[in-house]
JSON list of C-alpha atoms in Angstrom, two decimals:
[
{"chain": "O", "resi": 113, "resn": "LYS", "atom": "CA", "xyz": [-110.70, 234.78, 24.20]},
{"chain": "O", "resi": 114, "resn": "ALA", "atom": "CA", "xyz": [-107.52, 233.78, 22.43]},
{"chain": "O", "resi": 115, "resn": "VAL", "atom": "CA", "xyz": [-105.15, 230.87, 22.69]},
{"chain": "O", "resi": 116, "resn": "MET", "atom": "CA", "xyz": [-101.54, 231.09, 21.56]},
{"chain": "O", "resi": 117, "resn": "ILE", "atom": "CA", "xyz": [-100.01, 227.92, 20.17]},
{"chain": "O", "resi": 118, "resn": "VAL", "atom": "CA", "xyz": [-96.32, 227.68, 19.31]},
{"chain": "O", "resi": 119, "resn": "THR", "atom": "CA", "xyz": [-95.55, 225.00, 16.75]},
{"chain": "O", "resi": 120, "resn": "HIS", "atom": "CA", "xyz": [-93.53, 224.14, 13.67]},
{"chain": "O", "resi": 121, "resn": "SER", "atom": "CA", "xyz": [-96.35, 221.96, 12.30]},
{"chain": "O", "resi": 122, "resn": "MET", "atom": "CA", "xyz": [-97.76, 223.74, 9.27]},
{"chain": "O", "resi": 123, "resn": "SER", "atom": "CA", "xyz": [-100.58, 221.21, 8.90]},
{"chain": "O", "resi": 124, "resn": "PHE", "atom": "CA", "xyz": [-101.66, 221.82, 12.50]},
{"chain": "O", "resi": 125, "resn": "VAL", "atom": "CA", "xyz": [-101.69, 225.58, 11.91]},
{"chain": "O", "resi": 126, "resn": "GLN", "atom": "CA", "xyz": [-103.82, 225.15, 8.78]},
{"chain": "O", "resi": 127, "resn": "LYS", "atom": "CA", "xyz": [-106.32, 222.89, 10.57]},
{"chain": "O", "resi": 128, "resn": "VAL", "atom": "CA", "xyz": [-106.67, 224.76, 13.86]},
{"chain": "O", "resi": 129, "resn": "CYS", "atom": "CA", "xyz": [-105.73, 228.43, 13.51]},
{"chain": "O", "resi": 130, "resn": "THR", "atom": "CA", "xyz": [-107.65, 231.40, 12.16]},
{"chain": "O", "resi": 131, "resn": "LYS", "atom": "CA", "xyz": [-104.59, 233.69, 12.33]},
{"chain": "O", "resi": 132, "resn": "ALA", "atom": "CA", "xyz": [-100.89, 232.90, 12.20]},
{"chain": "O", "resi": 133, "resn": "ILE", "atom": "CA", "xyz": [-97.76, 234.79, 13.18]},
{"chain": "O", "resi": 134, "resn": "TRP", "atom": "CA", "xyz": [-94.41, 233.95, 11.59]},
{"chain": "O", "resi": 135, "resn": "LEU", "atom": "CA", "xyz": [-91.44, 234.76, 13.80]},
{"chain": "O", "resi": 136, "resn": "LYS", "atom": "CA", "xyz": [-87.85, 234.75, 12.57]},
{"chain": "O", "resi": 137, "resn": "LYS", "atom": "CA", "xyz": [-85.03, 235.30, 15.05]},
{"chain": "O", "resi": 138, "resn": "GLY", "atom": "CA", "xyz": [-87.50, 236.85, 17.48]},
{"chain": "O", "resi": 139, "resn": "ARG", "atom": "CA", "xyz": [-88.97, 239.31, 14.98]},
{"chain": "O", "resi": 140, "resn": "ILE", "atom": "CA", "xyz": [-92.47, 239.27, 13.57]},
{"chain": "O", "resi": 141, "resn": "MET", "atom": "CA", "xyz": [-92.22, 238.69, 9.84]},
{"chain": "O", "resi": 142, "resn": "HIS", "atom": "CA", "xyz": [-95.93, 238.35, 9.07]},
{"chain": "O", "resi": 143, "resn": "ILE", "atom": "CA", "xyz": [-99.33, 238.24, 10.75]},
{"chain": "O", "resi": 144, "resn": "GLY", "atom": "CA", "xyz": [-102.31, 237.01, 8.78]},
{"chain": "O", "resi": 145, "resn": "GLU", "atom": "CA", "xyz": [-104.29, 234.11, 7.44]},
{"chain": "O", "resi": 146, "resn": "PRO", "atom": "CA", "xyz": [-102.57, 230.76, 8.00]},
{"chain": "O", "resi": 147, "resn": "GLU", "atom": "CA", "xyz": [-102.32, 229.89, 4.29]},
{"chain": "O", "resi": 148, "resn": "GLU", "atom": "CA", "xyz": [-100.66, 233.19, 3.39]},
{"chain": "O", "resi": 149, "resn": "THR", "atom": "CA", "xyz": [-98.34, 233.11, 6.39]},
{"chain": "O", "resi": 150, "resn": "ILE", "atom": "CA", "xyz": [-97.26, 229.55, 5.64]},
{"chain": "O", "resi": 151, "resn": "ALA", "atom": "CA", "xyz": [-96.65, 230.36, 1.96]},
{"chain": "O", "resi": 152, "resn": "LEU", "atom": "CA", "xyz": [-94.44, 233.32, 2.89]},
{"chain": "O", "resi": 153, "resn": "TYR", "atom": "CA", "xyz": [-92.55, 231.22, 5.45]},
{"chain": "O", "resi": 154, "resn": "GLN", "atom": "CA", "xyz": [-91.99, 228.41, 2.95]},
{"chain": "O", "resi": 155, "resn": "ALA", "atom": "CA", "xyz": [-90.79, 230.84, 0.26]},
{"chain": "O", "resi": 156, "resn": "ASP", "atom": "CA", "xyz": [-88.32, 232.40, 2.69]},
{"chain": "O", "resi": 157, "resn": "THR", "atom": "CA", "xyz": [-87.10, 228.97, 3.81]},
{"chain": "O", "resi": 158, "resn": "ALA", "atom": "CA", "xyz": [-86.56, 227.87, 0.20]},
{"chain": "O", "resi": 159, "resn": "LYS", "atom": "CA", "xyz": [-84.62, 231.08, -0.51]},
{"chain": "O", "resi": 160, "resn": "THR", "atom": "CA", "xyz": [-82.46, 230.58, 2.58]},
{"chain": "O", "resi": 161, "resn": "MET", "atom": "CA", "xyz": [-81.74, 226.95, 1.68]},
{"chain": "O", "resi": 162, "resn": "ALA", "atom": "CA", "xyz": [-80.83, 227.87, -1.91]},
{"chain": "O", "resi": 163, "resn": "ALA", "atom": "CA", "xyz": [-78.41, 230.54, -0.68]},
{"chain": "O", "resi": 164, "resn": "ARG", "atom": "CA", "xyz": [-76.83, 228.08, 1.76]},
{"chain": "O", "resi": 165, "resn": "GLU", "atom": "CA", "xyz": [-76.39, 225.47, -0.97]},
{"chain": "O", "resi": 166, "resn": "GLU", "atom": "CA", "xyz": [-74.83, 228.07, -3.28]},
{"chain": "O", "resi": 167, "resn": "ARG", "atom": "CA", "xyz": [-72.33, 229.08, -0.58]},
{"chain": "O", "resi": 168, "resn": "GLN", "atom": "CA", "xyz": [-71.41, 225.43, -0.04]},
{"chain": "O", "resi": 169, "resn": "ARG", "atom": "CA", "xyz": [-70.92, 224.86, -3.78]},
{"chain": "O", "resi": 170, "resn": "SER", "atom": "CA", "xyz": [-68.69, 227.91, -4.07]},
{"chain": "O", "resi": 171, "resn": "GLY", "atom": "CA", "xyz": [-66.56, 226.81, -1.12]},
{"chain": "O", "resi": 172, "resn": "GLY", "atom": "CA", "xyz": [-67.85, 229.45, 1.30]}
]
């Protein structure tokens, strides 16, 4: 049996899940161990935030 949980709580995923799926704009970005999936998600989020800040600094 499997249970699907949808959450933005990384700590909950780490505590409860044996597999994690990262979705971005409806597309599967990664399926795997929670720790790896969370690390990839956080790296992508940091990259996105840095790009947004750079656009704001440059007046875009």
